[in-house]
Amino acid sequence: MLEENELRIMATLDSPKKRRALATELGYEPGTITNAVVHLEKLGLVTRERVGNETIIHPTSAKCLEVYQDLTATNSHVDFPELLTSSMLRVLYYLPADEPVSAAELAQRTEVSRATVYRTLKTLTNRAIAVKQGTRYRLTEQFSGLHKFAVELRHQHHRTQVQTDIGSGTLLWESYDEFIVRTDEGVDDSQYLLTGLDAFSEYGLQFFTRSGNYYFYSESRETLSPADLVCHLLLIENDARHRKYAILLITATNTSHEDVHEVATSYGVEDIISPLLTYLRTEGEQTSGQTPPWSEMESLARDYGVEI
């Protein structure tokens, strides 16, 4: 996503600088600086100002830029621009300092080959940036900012993508490649899949309460499963009403509880979903503060012609 020369510009640009001065400082041709800056500007990381015959490059207030410059300033012995390849950033996105993960988990989450994940982890451990604990890995506290940088950088990318594609929107959930966005207007784009309550109508559940326009962005997926929609709904709003609608969709589509739990784990909402699945499996005998009285659920199901 970012080239090495762009990362070097980001590290150096702690204040507005002239293009020629920046080229001299970094040892690049002015044209190389221009090409890199154009891309950084598209990502919302810099702006350009023309003053006479010179171009002034300004850093923006993007959080990822602040985090990156702090990293480079406090760890000047590390060549971050050389280290932070696209595969490295993808792994760092899912590699925090406070929650060790296995190489297998990283391969699954990043969709990077296990061999690449192992090579990446070896690089990080050899440089004392990450440590191995048994079969699991985590970043050291000194370099915990690398995870934050990867997350903030991807967030910045998603924000600018939303602005470019649809003008405006609020990001509600993100992974490295996908996100859920709330918009004021409808979106007609094949990479933005309708989700939220409006998407339940495909399964015969038409709700009259409007909850906004919600879309799931993905470059690789063409459809969303009922399990996806259940998880999206609870990411959008985890309240009593939406939990009842989630239970209703699971029942109406006869979606297996195993499938729902597996998908919930991928979205990080397994702790929300598990009590709902237990509630359904026991027909309301095992309840929690997150579930309605069984009679209330039966009444809602009858209203929508769903056998529960």
Short mmCIF file of C-alpha atoms in Angstrom, two decimals:
data_model
loop_
_atom_site.label_atom_id
_atom_site.label_comp_id
_atom_site.label_asym_id
_atom_site.label_seq_id
_atom_site.Cartn_x
_atom_site.Cartn_y
_atom_site.Cartn_z
CA MET A 1 0.00 0.00 0.00
CA LEU A 2 2.92 2.34 0.71
CA GLU A 3 6.23 2.35 -1.12
CA GLU A 4 9.53 2.67 0.73
CA ASN A 5 10.12 6.21 -0.53
CA GLU A 6 6.66 7.24 0.68
CA LEU A 7 7.42 5.90 4.15
CA ARG A 8 10.70 7.85 4.18
CA ILE A 9 8.85 11.03 3.28
CA MET A 10 6.32 10.39 6.06
CA ALA A 11 9.11 9.93 8.61
CA THR A 12 10.85 13.12 7.54
CA LEU A 13 7.84 15.38 7.09
CA ASP A 14 7.36 16.55 10.68
CA SER A 15 6.74 20.09 9.42
CA PRO A 16 6.01 21.74 6.04
CA LYS A 17 8.93 21.39 3.65
CA LYS A 18 9.75 22.48 0.12
CA ARG A 19 9.77 19.73 -2.48
CA ARG A 20 13.37 20.41 -3.54
CA ALA A 21 14.60 20.56 0.05
CA LEU A 22 12.86 17.26 0.79
CA ALA A 23 14.43 15.68 -2.30
CA THR A 24 17.89 16.85 -1.21
CA GLU A 25 17.39 15.64 2.36
CA LEU A 26 16.32 12.16 1.26
CA GLY A 27 18.59 11.86 -1.78
CA TYR A 28 15.72 11.47 -4.26
CA GLU A 29 15.06 13.11 -7.58
CA PRO A 30 12.38 15.86 -7.34
CA GLY A 31 10.21 13.84 -9.71
CA THR A 32 10.33 10.87 -7.33
CA ILE A 33 9.17 13.13 -4.51
CA THR A 34 6.33 14.46 -6.67
CA ASN A 35 5.06 10.98 -7.56
CA ALA A 36 5.22 9.82 -3.96
CA VAL A 37 3.51 12.95 -2.64
CA VAL A 38 0.65 12.59 -5.12
CA HIS A 39 -0.12 9.16 -3.68
CA LEU A 40 0.26 10.34 -0.08
CA GLU A 41 -2.11 13.22 -0.83
CA LYS A 42 -4.73 10.78 -2.15
CA LEU A 43 -4.47 8.95 1.17
CA GLY A 44 -5.01 12.19 3.08
CA LEU A 45 -1.53 12.13 4.64
CA VAL A 46 -0.13 15.29 3.04
CA THR A 47 -1.31 18.39 1.20
CA ARG A 48 0.48 20.49 -1.41
CA GLU A 49 0.69 24.26 -1.60
CA ARG A 50 2.10 26.17 -4.56
CA VAL A 51 4.18 29.22 -3.54
CA GLY A 52 5.82 30.95 -6.48
CA ASN A 53 7.93 28.39 -8.29
CA GLU A 54 8.10 26.04 -5.34
CA THR A 55 5.78 23.38 -3.94
CA ILE A 56 5.39 23.23 -0.16
CA ILE A 57 4.40 19.83 1.22
CA HIS A 58 2.42 19.87 4.46
CA PRO A 59 1.75 16.89 6.78
CA THR A 60 -1.88 16.43 7.76
CA SER A 61 -3.26 15.59 11.19
CA ALA A 62 -3.91 11.95 10.24
CA LYS A 63 -3.47 9.75 13.32
CA CYS A 64 -1.39 7.16 11.47
CA LEU A 65 1.14 9.84 10.51
CA GLU A 66 1.49 10.91 14.12
CA VAL A 67 1.96 7.31 15.30
CA TYR A 68 4.51 6.57 12.58
CA GLN A 69 6.60 9.66 13.27
CA ASP A 70 6.62 8.84 16.97
CA LEU A 71 7.83 5.32 16.16
CA THR A 72 10.63 6.52 13.92
CA ALA A 73 11.71 9.22 16.39
CA THR A 74 11.91 6.85 19.37
CA ASN A 75 13.45 3.95 17.44
CA SER A 76 15.89 5.67 15.10
CA HIS A 77 18.02 2.50 14.88
CA VAL A 78 15.24 0.70 12.98
CA ASP A 79 14.84 1.20 9.24
CA PHE A 80 11.05 1.18 9.23
CA PRO A 81 10.64 2.08 5.52
CA GLU A 82 12.65 -1.02 4.61
CA LEU A 83 10.80 -3.18 7.16
CA LEU A 84 7.21 -2.19 6.43
CA THR A 85 6.38 -4.12 3.28
CA SER A 86 2.75 -4.73 2.35
CA SER A 87 2.79 -8.26 3.78
CA MET A 88 4.48 -7.00 6.96
CA LEU A 89 1.78 -4.34 7.47
CA ARG A 90 -0.92 -6.94 6.94
CA VAL A 91 0.58 -9.18 9.65
CA LEU A 92 1.16 -6.25 12.02
CA TYR A 93 -2.51 -5.31 11.69
CA TYR A 94 -3.39 -8.54 13.51
CA LEU A 95 -0.35 -8.73 15.82
CA PRO A 96 -0.80 -6.66 19.01
CA ALA A 97 1.49 -6.52 22.02
CA ASP A 98 -1.13 -7.54 24.60
CA GLU A 99 -2.72 -10.60 22.96
CA PRO A 100 -0.37 -13.32 21.63
CA VAL A 101 -1.51 -15.05 18.44
CA SER A 102 -0.31 -18.14 16.60
CA ALA A 103 1.11 -18.24 13.11
CA ALA A 104 -1.90 -20.30 12.02
CA GLU A 105 -4.29 -17.64 13.33
CA LEU A 106 -2.32 -14.93 11.56
CA ALA A 107 -2.39 -16.86 8.30
CA GLN A 108 -6.17 -17.25 8.59
CA ARG A 109 -6.83 -13.62 9.48
CA THR A 110 -4.41 -12.07 6.99
CA GLU A 111 -5.11 -14.51 4.14
CA VAL A 112 -1.34 -14.58 3.65
CA SER A 113 0.37 -17.94 3.14
CA ARG A 114 1.67 -19.59 6.28
CA ALA A 115 5.19 -19.56 4.82
CA THR A 116 5.02 -15.78 4.39
CA VAL A 117 3.67 -15.38 7.91
CA TYR A 118 6.55 -17.44 9.33
CA ARG A 119 9.10 -15.41 7.37
CA THR A 120 7.54 -12.20 8.63
CA LEU A 121 7.51 -13.40 12.23
CA LYS A 122 11.12 -14.54 11.93
CA THR A 123 12.10 -11.06 10.77
CA LEU A 124 10.29 -9.48 13.71
CA THR A 125 11.71 -11.85 16.33
CA ASN A 126 15.26 -11.62 14.92
CA ARG A 127 15.08 -7.86 15.33
CA ALA A 128 13.60 -8.12 18.84
CA ILE A 129 10.44 -6.39 17.65
CA ALA A 130 8.30 -9.42 18.51
CA VAL A 131 8.71 -12.31 20.93
CA LYS A 132 7.60 -15.92 20.76
CA GLN A 133 5.78 -17.40 23.73
CA GLY A 134 5.35 -21.12 23.19
CA THR A 135 3.61 -21.32 19.82
CA ARG A 136 2.29 -17.77 19.95
CA TYR A 137 3.73 -14.39 19.08
CA ARG A 138 3.26 -10.81 20.20
CA LEU A 139 4.95 -7.47 19.68
CA THR A 140 7.20 -6.19 22.45
CA GLU A 141 5.92 -3.22 24.41
CA GLN A 142 8.60 -1.01 22.84
CA PHE A 143 7.17 -1.68 19.38
CA SER A 144 3.48 -1.91 20.25
CA GLY A 145 3.01 1.21 18.14
CA LEU A 146 3.60 -0.86 15.00
CA HIS A 147 0.25 -2.56 15.45
CA LYS A 148 -1.42 0.78 16.10
CA PHE A 149 0.23 2.24 13.01
CA ALA A 150 -0.95 -0.63 10.80
CA VAL A 151 -4.51 -0.27 12.13
CA GLU A 152 -4.58 3.52 11.83
CA LEU A 153 -3.05 3.43 8.36
CA ARG A 154 -5.70 1.01 7.15
CA HIS A 155 -8.40 3.11 8.80
CA GLN A 156 -7.10 6.14 6.91
CA HIS A 157 -7.19 4.15 3.68
CA HIS A 158 -10.80 3.10 4.32
CA ARG A 159 -11.84 6.67 5.17
CA THR A 160 -10.41 8.05 1.96
CA GLN A 161 -11.92 5.18 -0.02
CA VAL A 162 -15.37 5.96 1.34
CA GLN A 163 -14.89 9.64 0.49
CA THR A 164 -13.79 8.77 -3.04
CA ASP A 165 -16.45 6.12 -3.70
CA ILE A 166 -19.57 7.54 -2.08
CA GLY A 167 -18.73 10.98 -0.72
CA SER A 168 -19.27 10.44 3.00
CA GLY A 169 -20.04 7.78 5.56
CA THR A 170 -19.27 6.55 9.06
CA LEU A 171 -17.12 3.46 9.51
CA LEU A 172 -18.61 1.09 12.10
CA TRP A 173 -16.37 -1.96 11.80
CA GLU A 174 -13.16 -2.70 9.92
CA SER A 175 -10.81 -5.53 9.06
CA TYR A 176 -7.76 -5.14 6.86
CA ASP A 177 -9.69 -5.55 3.60
CA GLU A 178 -13.35 -5.02 4.52
CA PHE A 179 -15.53 -2.62 6.45
CA ILE A 180 -19.10 -1.71 7.38
CA VAL A 181 -20.18 1.85 6.68
CA ARG A 182 -23.32 3.85 7.51
CA THR A 183 -24.38 6.33 4.84
CA ASP A 184 -27.03 9.02 4.48
CA GLU A 185 -27.92 7.94 0.95
CA GLY A 186 -28.24 4.62 -0.85
CA VAL A 187 -25.14 3.26 -2.61
CA ASP A 188 -25.16 1.69 -6.07
CA ASP A 189 -21.79 -0.04 -6.22
CA SER A 190 -21.22 -3.80 -6.52
CA GLN A 191 -18.44 -3.68 -3.92
CA TYR A 192 -20.81 -2.19 -1.33
CA LEU A 193 -23.22 -4.94 -0.27
CA LEU A 194 -26.44 -3.97 1.50
CA THR A 195 -26.53 -5.07 5.13
CA GLY A 196 -28.38 -4.14 8.31
CA LEU A 197 -32.12 -4.63 8.77
CA ASP A 198 -32.91 -3.70 5.16
CA ALA A 199 -31.00 -6.77 3.96
CA PHE A 200 -33.27 -9.08 6.02
CA SER A 201 -36.06 -8.56 3.46
CA GLU A 202 -34.30 -11.05 1.18
CA TYR A 203 -35.34 -13.71 3.70
CA GLY A 204 -38.93 -12.53 4.08
CA LEU A 205 -38.34 -10.33 7.11
CA GLN A 206 -39.53 -6.84 6.30
CA PHE A 207 -39.17 -4.33 9.10
CA PHE A 208 -40.90 -0.97 9.02
CA THR A 209 -38.48 0.67 11.41
CA ARG A 210 -35.74 2.42 9.47
CA SER A 211 -32.29 2.05 10.95
CA GLY A 212 -30.24 3.87 8.31
CA ASN A 213 -28.32 2.74 5.24
CA TYR A 214 -25.61 0.20 5.97
CA TYR A 215 -23.17 -1.41 3.56
CA PHE A 216 -20.47 -4.03 3.79
CA TYR A 217 -17.50 -3.25 1.56
CA SER A 218 -15.59 -6.14 0.02
CA GLU A 219 -13.61 -6.52 -3.18
CA SER A 220 -13.92 -10.31 -3.19
CA ARG A 221 -17.42 -11.14 -2.00
CA GLU A 222 -20.59 -11.01 -4.06
CA THR A 223 -23.17 -12.03 -1.44
CA LEU A 224 -23.67 -12.07 2.32
CA SER A 225 -24.89 -15.10 4.24
CA PRO A 226 -27.55 -14.95 6.97
CA ALA A 227 -24.74 -15.50 9.50
CA ASP A 228 -22.95 -12.44 8.09
CA LEU A 229 -26.11 -10.36 8.38
CA VAL A 230 -26.66 -11.45 11.98
CA CYS A 231 -23.14 -10.41 12.93
CA HIS A 232 -23.37 -7.14 11.02
CA LEU A 233 -26.62 -6.26 12.76
CA LEU A 234 -25.05 -6.71 16.18
CA LEU A 235 -22.00 -4.72 15.16
CA ILE A 236 -24.32 -1.93 14.04
CA GLU A 237 -26.43 -1.92 17.21
CA ASN A 238 -26.26 -4.47 20.01
CA ASP A 239 -29.50 -3.70 21.82
CA ALA A 240 -32.51 -5.80 22.86
CA ARG A 241 -34.49 -5.11 19.68
CA HIS A 242 -31.65 -5.96 17.30
CA ARG A 243 -30.75 -9.10 19.25
CA LYS A 244 -34.34 -10.32 18.82
CA TYR A 245 -34.16 -9.65 15.07
CA ALA A 246 -30.84 -11.51 14.90
CA ILE A 247 -32.39 -14.54 16.62
CA LEU A 248 -35.35 -14.32 14.24
CA LEU A 249 -33.12 -14.43 11.14
CA ILE A 250 -31.13 -17.40 12.44
CA THR A 251 -34.41 -19.26 12.98
CA ALA A 252 -36.10 -18.15 9.74
CA THR A 253 -33.15 -19.29 7.60
CA ASN A 254 -32.42 -22.43 9.64
CA THR A 255 -28.77 -21.39 9.72
CA SER A 256 -26.64 -23.84 11.70
CA HIS A 257 -25.41 -22.58 15.03
CA GLU A 258 -21.91 -23.82 14.19
CA ASP A 259 -21.84 -21.61 11.09
CA VAL A 260 -23.09 -18.60 13.02
CA HIS A 261 -20.48 -19.07 15.75
CA GLU A 262 -17.67 -19.49 13.21
CA VAL A 263 -18.66 -16.32 11.37
CA ALA A 264 -19.12 -14.46 14.66
CA THR A 265 -15.57 -15.36 15.63
CA SER A 266 -14.26 -13.84 12.40
CA TYR A 267 -16.06 -10.57 13.23
CA GLY A 268 -15.04 -10.61 16.89
CA VAL A 269 -18.61 -10.84 18.23
CA GLU A 270 -18.57 -14.44 19.50
CA ASP A 271 -19.15 -13.24 23.08
CA ILE A 272 -22.36 -11.56 21.94
CA ILE A 273 -23.54 -14.43 19.75
CA SER A 274 -22.82 -17.36 22.10
CA PRO A 275 -25.57 -16.50 24.68
CA LEU A 276 -28.09 -16.06 21.84
CA LEU A 277 -27.25 -19.49 20.40
CA THR A 278 -27.49 -21.12 23.83
CA TYR A 279 -30.85 -19.41 24.34
CA LEU A 280 -32.12 -20.74 21.02
CA ARG A 281 -30.76 -24.25 21.53
CA THR A 282 -32.47 -24.55 24.94
CA GLU A 283 -35.68 -22.85 23.74
CA GLY A 284 -35.27 -20.08 26.24
CA GLU A 285 -34.46 -22.25 29.26
CA GLN A 286 -30.95 -20.82 29.52
CA THR A 287 -31.25 -17.06 29.45
CA SER A 288 -28.97 -14.13 30.10
CA GLY A 289 -29.25 -10.39 30.40
CA GLN A 290 -28.89 -10.31 26.62
CA THR A 291 -31.96 -12.44 25.79
CA PRO A 292 -35.73 -11.72 25.91
CA PRO A 293 -38.37 -13.85 27.66
CA TRP A 294 -39.10 -16.89 25.46
CA SER A 295 -42.79 -15.95 25.22
CA GLU A 296 -41.79 -12.58 23.78
CA MET A 297 -39.61 -14.30 21.19
CA GLU A 298 -42.43 -16.69 20.28
CA SER A 299 -44.80 -13.77 19.80
CA LEU A 300 -42.36 -11.96 17.50
CA ALA A 301 -41.84 -15.15 15.48
CA ARG A 302 -45.59 -15.56 15.01
CA ASP A 303 -45.88 -11.97 13.80
CA TYR A 304 -43.40 -12.75 11.00
CA GLY A 305 -44.61 -16.27 10.24
CA VAL A 306 -41.48 -17.92 11.57
CA GLU A 307 -41.61 -21.25 13.36
CA ILE A 308 -39.35 -21.11 16.37
#
